[in-house]
Short mmCIF file of C-alpha atoms and ligand atoms in Angstrom, two decimals:
data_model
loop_
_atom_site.label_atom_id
_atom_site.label_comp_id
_atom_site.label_asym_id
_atom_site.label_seq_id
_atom_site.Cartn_x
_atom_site.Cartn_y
_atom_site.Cartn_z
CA UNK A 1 -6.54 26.85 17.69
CA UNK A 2 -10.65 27.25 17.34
CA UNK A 3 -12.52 25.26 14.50
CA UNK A 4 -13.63 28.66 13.13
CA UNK A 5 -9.99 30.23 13.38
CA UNK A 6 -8.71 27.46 11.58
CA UNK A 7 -11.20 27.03 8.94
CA UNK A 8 -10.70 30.58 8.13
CA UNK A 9 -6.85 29.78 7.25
CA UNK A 10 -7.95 26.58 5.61
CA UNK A 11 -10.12 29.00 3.28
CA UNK A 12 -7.25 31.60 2.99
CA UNK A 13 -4.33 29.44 2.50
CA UNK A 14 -5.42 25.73 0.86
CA UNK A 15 -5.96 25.40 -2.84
CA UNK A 16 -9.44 24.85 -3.77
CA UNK A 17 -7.73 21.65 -6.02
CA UNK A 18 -7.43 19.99 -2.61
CA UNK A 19 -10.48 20.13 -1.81
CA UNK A 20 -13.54 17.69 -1.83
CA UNK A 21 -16.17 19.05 1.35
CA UNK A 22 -19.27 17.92 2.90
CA UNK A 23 -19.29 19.59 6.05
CA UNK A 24 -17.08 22.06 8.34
CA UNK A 25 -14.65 20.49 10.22
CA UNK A 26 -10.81 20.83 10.98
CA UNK A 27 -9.78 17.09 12.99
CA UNK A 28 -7.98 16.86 15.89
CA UNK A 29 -7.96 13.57 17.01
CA UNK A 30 -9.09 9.94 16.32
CA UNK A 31 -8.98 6.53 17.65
CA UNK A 32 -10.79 3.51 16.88
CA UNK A 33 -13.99 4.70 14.46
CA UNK A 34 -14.25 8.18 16.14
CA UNK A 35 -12.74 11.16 15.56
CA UNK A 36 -12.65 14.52 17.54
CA UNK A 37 -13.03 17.95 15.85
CA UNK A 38 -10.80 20.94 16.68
CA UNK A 39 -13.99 21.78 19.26
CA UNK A 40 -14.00 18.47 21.01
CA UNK A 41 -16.72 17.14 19.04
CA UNK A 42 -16.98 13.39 18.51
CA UNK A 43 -18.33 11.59 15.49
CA UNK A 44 -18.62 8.03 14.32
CA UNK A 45 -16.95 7.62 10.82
CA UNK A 46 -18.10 5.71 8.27
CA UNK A 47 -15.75 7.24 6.02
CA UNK A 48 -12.53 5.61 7.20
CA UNK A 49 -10.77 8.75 5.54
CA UNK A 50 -11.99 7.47 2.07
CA UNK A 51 -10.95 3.78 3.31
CA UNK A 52 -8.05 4.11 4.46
CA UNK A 53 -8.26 3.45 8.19
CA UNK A 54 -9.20 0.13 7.99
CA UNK A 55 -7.98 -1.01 10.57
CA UNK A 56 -9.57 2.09 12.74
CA UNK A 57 -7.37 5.31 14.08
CA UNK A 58 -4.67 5.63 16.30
CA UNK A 59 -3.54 1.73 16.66
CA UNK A 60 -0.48 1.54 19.25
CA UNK A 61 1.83 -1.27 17.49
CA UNK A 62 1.16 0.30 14.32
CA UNK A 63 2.55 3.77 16.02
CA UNK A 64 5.73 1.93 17.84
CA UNK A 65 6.46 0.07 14.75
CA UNK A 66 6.75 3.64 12.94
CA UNK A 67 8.44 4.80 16.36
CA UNK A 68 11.27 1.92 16.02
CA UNK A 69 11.47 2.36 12.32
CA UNK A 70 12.45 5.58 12.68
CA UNK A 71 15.23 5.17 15.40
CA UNK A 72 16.38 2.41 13.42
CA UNK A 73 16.42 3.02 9.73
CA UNK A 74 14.43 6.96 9.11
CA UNK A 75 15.05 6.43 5.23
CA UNK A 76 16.59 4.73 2.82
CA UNK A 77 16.27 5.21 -0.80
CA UNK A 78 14.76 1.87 -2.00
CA UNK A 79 15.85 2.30 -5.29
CA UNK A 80 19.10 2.10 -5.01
CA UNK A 81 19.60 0.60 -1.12
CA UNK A 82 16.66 -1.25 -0.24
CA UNK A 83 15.74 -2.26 3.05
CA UNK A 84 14.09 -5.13 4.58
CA UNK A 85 10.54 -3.86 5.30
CA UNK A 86 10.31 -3.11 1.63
CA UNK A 87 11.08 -6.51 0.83
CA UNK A 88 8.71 -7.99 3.12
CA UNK A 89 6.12 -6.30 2.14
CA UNK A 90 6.70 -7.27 -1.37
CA UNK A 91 6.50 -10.91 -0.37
CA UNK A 92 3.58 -10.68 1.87
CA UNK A 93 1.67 -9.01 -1.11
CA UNK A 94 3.14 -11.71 -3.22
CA UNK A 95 1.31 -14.30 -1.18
CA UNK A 96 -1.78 -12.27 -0.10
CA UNK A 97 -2.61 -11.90 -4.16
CA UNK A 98 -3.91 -14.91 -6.23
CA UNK A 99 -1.95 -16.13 -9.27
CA UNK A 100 0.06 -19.42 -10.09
CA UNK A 101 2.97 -17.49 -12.29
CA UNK A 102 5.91 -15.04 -11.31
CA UNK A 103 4.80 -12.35 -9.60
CA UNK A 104 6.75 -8.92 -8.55
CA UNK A 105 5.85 -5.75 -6.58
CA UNK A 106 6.17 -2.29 -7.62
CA UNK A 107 5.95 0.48 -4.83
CA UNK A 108 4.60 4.41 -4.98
CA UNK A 109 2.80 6.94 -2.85
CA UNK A 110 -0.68 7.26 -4.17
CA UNK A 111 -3.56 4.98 -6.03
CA UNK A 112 -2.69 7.77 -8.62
CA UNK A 113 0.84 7.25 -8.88
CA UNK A 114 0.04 3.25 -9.65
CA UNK A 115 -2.30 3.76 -11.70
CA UNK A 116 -0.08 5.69 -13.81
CA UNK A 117 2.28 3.07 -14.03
CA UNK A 118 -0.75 0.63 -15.54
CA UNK A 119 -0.96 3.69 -17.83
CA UNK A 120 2.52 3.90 -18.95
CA UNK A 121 3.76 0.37 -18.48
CA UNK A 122 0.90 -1.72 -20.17
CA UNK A 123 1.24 -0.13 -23.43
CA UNK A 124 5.42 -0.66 -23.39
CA UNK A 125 4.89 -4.41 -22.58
CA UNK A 126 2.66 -5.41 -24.90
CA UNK A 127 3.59 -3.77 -27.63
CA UNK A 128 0.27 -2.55 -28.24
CA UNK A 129 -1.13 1.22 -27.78
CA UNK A 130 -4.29 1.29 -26.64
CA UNK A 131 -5.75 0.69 -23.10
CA UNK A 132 -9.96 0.11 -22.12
CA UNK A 133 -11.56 1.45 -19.07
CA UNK A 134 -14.94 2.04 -18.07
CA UNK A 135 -17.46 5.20 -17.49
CA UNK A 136 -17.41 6.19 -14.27
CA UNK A 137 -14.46 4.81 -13.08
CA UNK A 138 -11.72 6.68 -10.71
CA UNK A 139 -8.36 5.66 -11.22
CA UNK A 140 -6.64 8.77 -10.25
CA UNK A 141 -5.71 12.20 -10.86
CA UNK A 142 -1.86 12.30 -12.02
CA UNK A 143 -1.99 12.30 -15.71
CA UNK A 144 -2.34 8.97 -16.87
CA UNK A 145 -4.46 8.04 -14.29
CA UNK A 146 -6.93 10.35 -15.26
CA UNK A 147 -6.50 9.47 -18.50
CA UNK A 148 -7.61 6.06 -17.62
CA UNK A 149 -10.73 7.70 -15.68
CA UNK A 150 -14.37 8.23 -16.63
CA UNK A 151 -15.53 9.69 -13.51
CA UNK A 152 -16.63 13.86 -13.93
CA UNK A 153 -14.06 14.71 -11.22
CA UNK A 154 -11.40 14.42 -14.06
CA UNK A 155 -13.88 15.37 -17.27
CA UNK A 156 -12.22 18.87 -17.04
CA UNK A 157 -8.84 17.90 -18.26
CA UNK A 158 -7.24 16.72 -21.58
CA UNK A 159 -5.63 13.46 -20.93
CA UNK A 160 -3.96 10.49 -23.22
CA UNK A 161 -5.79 9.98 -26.24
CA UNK A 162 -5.17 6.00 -26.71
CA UNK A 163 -8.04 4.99 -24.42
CA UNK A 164 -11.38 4.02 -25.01
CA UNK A 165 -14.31 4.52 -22.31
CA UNK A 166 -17.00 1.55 -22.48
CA UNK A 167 -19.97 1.55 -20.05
CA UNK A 168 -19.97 -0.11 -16.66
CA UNK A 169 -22.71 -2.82 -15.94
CA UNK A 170 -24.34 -0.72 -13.42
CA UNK A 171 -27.94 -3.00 -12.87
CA UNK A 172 -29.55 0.30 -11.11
CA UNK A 173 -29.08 2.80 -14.25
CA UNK A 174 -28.20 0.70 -17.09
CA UNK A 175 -26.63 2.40 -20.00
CA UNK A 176 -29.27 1.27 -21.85
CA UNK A 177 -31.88 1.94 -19.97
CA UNK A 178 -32.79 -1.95 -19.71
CA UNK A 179 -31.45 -3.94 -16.87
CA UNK A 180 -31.95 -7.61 -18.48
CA UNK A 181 -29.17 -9.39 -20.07
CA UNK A 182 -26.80 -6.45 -18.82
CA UNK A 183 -23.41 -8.71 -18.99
CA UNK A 184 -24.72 -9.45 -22.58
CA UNK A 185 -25.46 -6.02 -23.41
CA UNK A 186 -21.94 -4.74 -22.36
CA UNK A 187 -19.94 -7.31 -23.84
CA UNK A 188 -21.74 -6.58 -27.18
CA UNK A 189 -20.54 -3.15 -26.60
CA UNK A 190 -17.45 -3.75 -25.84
CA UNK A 191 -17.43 -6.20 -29.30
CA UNK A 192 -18.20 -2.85 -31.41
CA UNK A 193 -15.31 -1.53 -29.82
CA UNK A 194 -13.09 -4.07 -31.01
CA UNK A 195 -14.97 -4.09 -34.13
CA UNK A 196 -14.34 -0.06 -34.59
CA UNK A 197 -12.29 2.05 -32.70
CA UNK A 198 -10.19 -0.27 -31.06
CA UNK A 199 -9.30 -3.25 -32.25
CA UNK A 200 -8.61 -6.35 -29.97
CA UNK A 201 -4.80 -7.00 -31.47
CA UNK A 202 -3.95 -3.46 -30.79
CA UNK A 203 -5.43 -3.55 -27.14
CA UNK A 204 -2.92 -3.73 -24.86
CA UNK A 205 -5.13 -3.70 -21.34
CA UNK A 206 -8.54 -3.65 -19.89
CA UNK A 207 -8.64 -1.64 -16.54
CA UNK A 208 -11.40 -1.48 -13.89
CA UNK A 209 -12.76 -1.66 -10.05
CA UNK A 210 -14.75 -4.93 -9.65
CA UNK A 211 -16.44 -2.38 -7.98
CA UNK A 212 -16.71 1.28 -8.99
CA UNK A 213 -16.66 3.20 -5.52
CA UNK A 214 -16.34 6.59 -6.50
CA UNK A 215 -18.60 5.61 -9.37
CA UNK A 216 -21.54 5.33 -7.18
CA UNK A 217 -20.80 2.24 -5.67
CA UNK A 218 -21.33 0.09 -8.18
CA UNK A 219 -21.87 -3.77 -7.91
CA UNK A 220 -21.13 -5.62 -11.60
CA UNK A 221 -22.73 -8.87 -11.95
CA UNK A 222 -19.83 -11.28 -11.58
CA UNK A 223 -19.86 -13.47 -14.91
CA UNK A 224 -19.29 -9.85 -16.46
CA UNK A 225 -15.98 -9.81 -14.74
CA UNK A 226 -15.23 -13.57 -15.62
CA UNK A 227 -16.76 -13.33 -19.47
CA UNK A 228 -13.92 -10.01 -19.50
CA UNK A 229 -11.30 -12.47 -18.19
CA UNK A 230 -12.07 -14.63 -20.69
CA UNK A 231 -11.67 -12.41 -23.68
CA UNK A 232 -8.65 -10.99 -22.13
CA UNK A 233 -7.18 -14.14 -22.86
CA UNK A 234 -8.41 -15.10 -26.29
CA UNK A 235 -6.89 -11.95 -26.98
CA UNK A 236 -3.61 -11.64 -25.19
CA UNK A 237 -4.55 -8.33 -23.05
CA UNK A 238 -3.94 -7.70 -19.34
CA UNK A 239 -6.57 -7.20 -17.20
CA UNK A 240 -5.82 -5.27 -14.60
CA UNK A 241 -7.90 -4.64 -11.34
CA UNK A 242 -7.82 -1.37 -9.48
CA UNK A 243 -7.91 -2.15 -5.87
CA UNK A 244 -6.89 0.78 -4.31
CA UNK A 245 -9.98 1.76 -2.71
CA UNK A 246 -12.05 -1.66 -1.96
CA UNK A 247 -9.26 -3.90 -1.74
CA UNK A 248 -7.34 -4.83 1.42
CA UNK A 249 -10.23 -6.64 3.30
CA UNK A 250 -12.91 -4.00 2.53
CA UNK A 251 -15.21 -6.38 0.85
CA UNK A 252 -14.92 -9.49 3.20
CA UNK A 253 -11.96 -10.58 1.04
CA UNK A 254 -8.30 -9.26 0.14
CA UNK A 255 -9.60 -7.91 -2.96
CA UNK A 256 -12.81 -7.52 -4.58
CA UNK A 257 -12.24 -9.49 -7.98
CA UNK A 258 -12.14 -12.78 -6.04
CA UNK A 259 -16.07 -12.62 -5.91
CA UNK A 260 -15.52 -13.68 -8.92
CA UNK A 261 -12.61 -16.37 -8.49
CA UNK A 262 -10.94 -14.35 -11.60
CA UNK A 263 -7.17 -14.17 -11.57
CA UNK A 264 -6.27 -10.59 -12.81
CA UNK A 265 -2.89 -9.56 -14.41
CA UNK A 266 -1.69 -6.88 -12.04
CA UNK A 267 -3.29 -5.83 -8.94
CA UNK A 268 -3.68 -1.88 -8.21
CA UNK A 269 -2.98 -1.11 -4.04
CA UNK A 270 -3.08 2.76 -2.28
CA UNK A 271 -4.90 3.60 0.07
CA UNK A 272 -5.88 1.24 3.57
CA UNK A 273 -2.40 -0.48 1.84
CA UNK A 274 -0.05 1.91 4.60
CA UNK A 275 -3.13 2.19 7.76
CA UNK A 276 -2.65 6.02 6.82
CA UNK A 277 0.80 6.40 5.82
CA UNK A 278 0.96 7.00 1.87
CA UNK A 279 1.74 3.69 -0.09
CA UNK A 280 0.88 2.18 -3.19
CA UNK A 281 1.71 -0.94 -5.02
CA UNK A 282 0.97 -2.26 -8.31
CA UNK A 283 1.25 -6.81 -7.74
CA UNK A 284 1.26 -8.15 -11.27
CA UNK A 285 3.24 -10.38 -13.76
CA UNK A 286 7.01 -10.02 -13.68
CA UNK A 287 7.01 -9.42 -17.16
CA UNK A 288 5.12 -6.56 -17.23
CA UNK A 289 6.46 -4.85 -14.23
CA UNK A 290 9.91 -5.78 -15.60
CA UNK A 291 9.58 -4.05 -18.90
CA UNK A 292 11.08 -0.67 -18.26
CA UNK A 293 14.35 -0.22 -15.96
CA UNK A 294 14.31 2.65 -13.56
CA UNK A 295 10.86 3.60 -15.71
CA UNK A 296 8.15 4.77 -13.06
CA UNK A 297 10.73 5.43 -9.67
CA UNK A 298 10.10 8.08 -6.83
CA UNK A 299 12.87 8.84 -4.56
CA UNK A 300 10.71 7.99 -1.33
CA UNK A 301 9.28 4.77 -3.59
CA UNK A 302 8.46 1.96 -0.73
CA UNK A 303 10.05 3.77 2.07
CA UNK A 304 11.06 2.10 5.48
CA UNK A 305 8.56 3.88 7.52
CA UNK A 306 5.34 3.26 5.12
CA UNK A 307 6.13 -0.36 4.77
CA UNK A 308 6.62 -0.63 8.49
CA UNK A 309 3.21 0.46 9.19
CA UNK A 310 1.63 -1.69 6.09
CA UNK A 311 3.35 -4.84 7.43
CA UNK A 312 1.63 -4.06 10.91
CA UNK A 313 -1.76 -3.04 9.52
CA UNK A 314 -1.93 -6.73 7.54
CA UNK A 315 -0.83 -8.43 10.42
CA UNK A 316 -3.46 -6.73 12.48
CA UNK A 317 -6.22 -7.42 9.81
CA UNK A 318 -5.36 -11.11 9.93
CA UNK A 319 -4.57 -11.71 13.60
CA UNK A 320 -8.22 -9.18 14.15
CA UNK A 321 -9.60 -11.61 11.14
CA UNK A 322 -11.37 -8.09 9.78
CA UNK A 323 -11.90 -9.66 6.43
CA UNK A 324 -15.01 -11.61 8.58
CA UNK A 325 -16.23 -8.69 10.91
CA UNK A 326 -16.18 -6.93 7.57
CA UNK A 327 -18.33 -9.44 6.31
CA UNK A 328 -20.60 -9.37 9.04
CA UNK A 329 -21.06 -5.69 10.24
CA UNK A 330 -21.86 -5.16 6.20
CA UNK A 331 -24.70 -8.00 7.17
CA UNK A 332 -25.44 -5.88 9.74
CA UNK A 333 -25.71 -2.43 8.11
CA UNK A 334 -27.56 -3.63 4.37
CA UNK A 335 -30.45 -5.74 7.17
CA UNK A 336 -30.99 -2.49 8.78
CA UNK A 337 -30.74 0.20 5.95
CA UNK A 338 -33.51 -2.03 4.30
CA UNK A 339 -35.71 -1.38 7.24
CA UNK A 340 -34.50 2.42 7.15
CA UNK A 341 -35.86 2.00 2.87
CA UNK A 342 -39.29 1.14 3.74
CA UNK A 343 -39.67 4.51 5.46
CA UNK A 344 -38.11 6.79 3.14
CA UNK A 345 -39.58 6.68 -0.99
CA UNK A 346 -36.08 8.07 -1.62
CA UNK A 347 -34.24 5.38 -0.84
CA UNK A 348 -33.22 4.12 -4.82
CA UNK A 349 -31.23 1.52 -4.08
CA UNK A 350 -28.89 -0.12 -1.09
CA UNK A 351 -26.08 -2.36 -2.56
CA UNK A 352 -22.88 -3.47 -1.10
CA UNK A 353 -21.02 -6.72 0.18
CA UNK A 354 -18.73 -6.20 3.87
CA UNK A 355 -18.37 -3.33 4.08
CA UNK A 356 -18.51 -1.01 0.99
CA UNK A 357 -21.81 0.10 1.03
CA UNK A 358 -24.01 2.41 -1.05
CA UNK A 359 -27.33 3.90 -0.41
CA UNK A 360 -28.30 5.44 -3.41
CA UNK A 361 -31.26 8.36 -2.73
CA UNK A 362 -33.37 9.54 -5.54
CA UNK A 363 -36.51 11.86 -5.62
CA UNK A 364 -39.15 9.07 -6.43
CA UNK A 365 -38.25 5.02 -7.28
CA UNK A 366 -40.24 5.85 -10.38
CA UNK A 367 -38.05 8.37 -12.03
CA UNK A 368 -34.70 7.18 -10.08
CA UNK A 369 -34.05 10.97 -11.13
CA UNK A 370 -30.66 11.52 -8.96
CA UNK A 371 -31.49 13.52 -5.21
CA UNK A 372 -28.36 14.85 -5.02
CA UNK A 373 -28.92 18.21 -3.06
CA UNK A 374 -30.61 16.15 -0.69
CA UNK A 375 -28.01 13.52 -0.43
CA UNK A 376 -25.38 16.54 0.19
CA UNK A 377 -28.27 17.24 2.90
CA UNK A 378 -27.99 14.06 4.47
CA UNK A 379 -24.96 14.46 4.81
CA UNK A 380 -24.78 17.48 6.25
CA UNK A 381 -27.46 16.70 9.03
CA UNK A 382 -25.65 13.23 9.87
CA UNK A 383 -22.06 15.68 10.56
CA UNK A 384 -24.24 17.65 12.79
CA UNK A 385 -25.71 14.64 14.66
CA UNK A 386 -22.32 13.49 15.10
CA UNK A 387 -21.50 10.92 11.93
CA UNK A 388 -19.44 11.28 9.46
CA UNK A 389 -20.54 10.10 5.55
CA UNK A 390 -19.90 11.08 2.40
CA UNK A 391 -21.03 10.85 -1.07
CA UNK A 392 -20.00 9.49 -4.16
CA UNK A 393 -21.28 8.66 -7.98
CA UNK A 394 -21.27 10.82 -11.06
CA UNK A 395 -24.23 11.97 -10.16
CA UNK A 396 -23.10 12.56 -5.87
CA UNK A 397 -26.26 11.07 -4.86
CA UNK A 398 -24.97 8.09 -3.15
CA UNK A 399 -24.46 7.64 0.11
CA UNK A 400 -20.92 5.67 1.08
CA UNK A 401 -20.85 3.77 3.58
CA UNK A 402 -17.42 2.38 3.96
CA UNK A 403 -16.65 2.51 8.00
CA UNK A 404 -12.72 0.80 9.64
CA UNK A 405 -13.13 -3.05 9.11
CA UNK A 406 -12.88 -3.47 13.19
CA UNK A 407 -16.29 -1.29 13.66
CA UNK A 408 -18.27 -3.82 16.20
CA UNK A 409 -21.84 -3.86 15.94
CA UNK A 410 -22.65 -1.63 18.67
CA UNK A 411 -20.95 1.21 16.53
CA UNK A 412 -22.87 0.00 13.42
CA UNK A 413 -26.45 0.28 15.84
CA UNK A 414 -25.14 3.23 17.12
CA UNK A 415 -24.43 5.27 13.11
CA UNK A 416 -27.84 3.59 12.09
CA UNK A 417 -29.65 5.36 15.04
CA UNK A 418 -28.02 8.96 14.05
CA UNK A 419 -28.41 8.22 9.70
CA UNK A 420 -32.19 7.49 10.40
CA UNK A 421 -32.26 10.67 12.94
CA UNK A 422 -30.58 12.66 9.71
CA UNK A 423 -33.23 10.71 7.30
CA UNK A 424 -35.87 12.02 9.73
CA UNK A 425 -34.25 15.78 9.79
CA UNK A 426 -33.83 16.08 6.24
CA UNK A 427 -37.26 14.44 5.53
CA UNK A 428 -38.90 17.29 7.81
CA UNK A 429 -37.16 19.94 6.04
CA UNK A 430 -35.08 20.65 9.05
CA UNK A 431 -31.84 21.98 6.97
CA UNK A 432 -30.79 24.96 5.63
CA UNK A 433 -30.13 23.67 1.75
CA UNK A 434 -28.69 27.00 1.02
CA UNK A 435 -25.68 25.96 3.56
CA UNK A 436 -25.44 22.66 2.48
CA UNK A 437 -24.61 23.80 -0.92
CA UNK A 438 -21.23 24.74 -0.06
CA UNK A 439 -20.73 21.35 1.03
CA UNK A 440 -22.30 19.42 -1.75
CA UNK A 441 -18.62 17.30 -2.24
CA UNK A 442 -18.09 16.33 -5.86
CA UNK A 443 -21.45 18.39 -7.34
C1 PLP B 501 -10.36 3.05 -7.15
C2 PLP B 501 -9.41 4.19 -6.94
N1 PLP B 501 -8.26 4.20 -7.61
C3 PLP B 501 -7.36 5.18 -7.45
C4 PLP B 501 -7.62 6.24 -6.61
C5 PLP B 501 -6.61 7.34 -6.46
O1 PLP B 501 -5.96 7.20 -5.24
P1 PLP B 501 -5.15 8.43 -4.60
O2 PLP B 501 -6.17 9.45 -4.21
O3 PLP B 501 -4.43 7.81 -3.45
O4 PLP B 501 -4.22 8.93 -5.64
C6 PLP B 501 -8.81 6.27 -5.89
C7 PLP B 501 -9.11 7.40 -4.99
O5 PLP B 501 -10.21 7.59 -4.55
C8 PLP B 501 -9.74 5.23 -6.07
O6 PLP B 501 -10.90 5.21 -5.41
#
């Protein structure tokens, strides 16, 4: 079927709930860090399908692995007849994840259905009732992992009213409006907190991204994660780290937290976890994943074919040793996008370590006021050149870079060339914005 044809029935027939555009496009095909439209088109992603493909598109063992699972064992209901992939998964993540204490693995189909375990679970094993999470953040959009949320996708709905929003140490656009002493500054925050509206004995767990993706790609300094570590135990909370979207080799490690050598007490997964089948996991302390029988199950829970293709996909980023090219190409790409800021005023801010990225664009560095028709623009322009990027933060005005972790550094010349052409485009006024707004993601 045509693009058009088919973008027509996408209009008609999908729910606008689905739905989170930046440019036209049905896909056909992919492999590697390209994918083909429904015309034939190519285009360099630096999306990775909202990092997922991290390991790239189309892989061949990761496709005869599904293949054999399938002749072998199509499904089994891991709840009550487990099979072996599920376990070995569970092990592997056991391993991959930091943390000298008993450890267990719970399995689901979405970062949202985890997070709505931390939601449900955290509460039951501690005894406590309230839970702390951060402006800004994404942790879902299944009821309690909205509730845990403070990003403006999920400001529309009611959620759970035991949990307290503090602000994120975001160095760029501090809540204050004063960058120095920003860990001090939110830990004094988060003190009045305790001091008010939530008090520390009644806090049962402190959820957040080490660093907030959706949020705008936001880099905290590091001894706020450790000084929240440290609190966490004076005060016998969990701390709980939602990995689902930088974790699994994205930032030149497993997970992002251990940039700050912190041990957290359960690990969020989704996402890049099943190389584009749907998986989650929630890794964390036996006791707390223990707490409820039968309490947060779905039938198709850690199913034979999903933890096929994760076992494959974290053999391939170890045997590929994509936690170092991720390093490296993200080298690569913050070097150049520097020389790409000293052309264009709005260029804010570039941030990112391996290969979560953000390119924050603003209309002057005086103001930092948020460009974010023109970011949509960008966008826009960079789809019709032939790359694929999206944005992100509250305010959609940064620009994510967040390409497969096997992207060599040809590809990584190669999308620089065609985001500098769209920087040039946009720059010259060469875009309709009336079209782009359409396509302006998130805004
Ligand atoms: C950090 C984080 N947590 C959770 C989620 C929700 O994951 P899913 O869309 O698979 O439910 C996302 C999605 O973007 C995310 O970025």
């Amino acid at each position: 079927m045509e693009q058009t044809e088919l973008l027509a029935k996408d209009d008609a027939f999908i729910a606008e709930a689905l739905k989170l555009r930046f440019h036209p496009m049905t896909v056909k095909s992919a492999e590697g860090c390209q994918l083909q439209d429904s015309n034939g088109k190519c285009y360099l992603d630096l999306t990775a399908g909202w990092a997922v493909a991290n390991v790239g598109y189309g892989r061949k063992s990761i496709a005869e692995k599904i293949k054999q699972q399938y002749e072998e064992l199509s499904f089994t209901t891991q709840l009550s007849a487990p099979s072996e992939t599920m376990i070995q998964l569970a092990e592997k993540l056991i391993d991959l994840t930091p943390g000298d204490f008993d450890k267990k693995v719970w399995f689901g189909h979405s970062g949202s259905d985890a997070n709505d375990l931390i939601s449900k679970f955290v509460p039951v094993a501690t005894g406590r009732s309230k839970m702390i999470s951060f402006m800004g953040a994404y942790h879902g959009q299944t009821m309690g992992a909205s509730s845990l949320s403070g990003h403006s996708a999920q400001a529309k709905f009611e959620g759970r009213g035991n949990v307290v929003k503090i602000p994120y140490p975001n160095l760029y656009r501090p809540f204050s409006g004063i960058s120095e002493n920003l860990t001090e500054q939110s830990l004094h925050f988060l003190n009045e907190v305790f001091q008010t509206i939530c008090p520390a004995e009644d806090t049962a767990g402190i959820i957040l991204e080490a660093v907030q993706s959706d949020g705008g790609m936001i880099f905290p300094p590091v001894e706020f994660l450790r000084a929240l570590r440290e609190i966490c135990d004076t005060h016998g909370i969990y701390l709980i780290f939602d990995e689902v979207k930088v974790g699994m080799g994205r930032t030149g490690k497993w997970f992002s937290f251990e940039h700050a050598e912190i041990v957290p007490d359960a690990v969020v997964l989704g996402k890049a976890l099943g190389a584009g089948l749907p998986i989650s996991a929630v890794v964390g302390r036996k006791e707390l994943l223990d707490c409820v029988s039968a309490g947060h199950l779905f039938t198709a829970s850690g199913n034979p074919i999903s933890t096929a293709a994760a076992l494959e996909g974290i053999r391939i980023i170890e045997e590929e040793q994509l936690l170092a090219n991720a390093e490296k190409q993200g080298n690569l790409f913050i070097n150049e996008l520097k020389k790409l800021a000293e052309k264009y005023e709005c260029i804010g801010d570039i941030r990112g370590k391996g290969l979560a990225i953000g390119v924050e664009i603003v209309e002057d560095r005086m103001t930092k006021k948020p460009a974010t028709l023109k970011t949509a623009a960008l966008c826009y322009r960079a789809y019709e050149l032939g790359l694929l990027v999206y944005n992100v933060g509250i305010h959609g005005n940064v620009l994510e870079i967040t390409p497969p972790l096997s992207m060599n550094s040809e590809e990584v010349v190669d999308s620089l060339q065609l985001l500098s052409q769209a920087f040039m485009d946009v720059e010259a006024g060469n875009i309709d914005l009336e079209e782009v707004k359409q396509y302006s993601g998130w805004g």
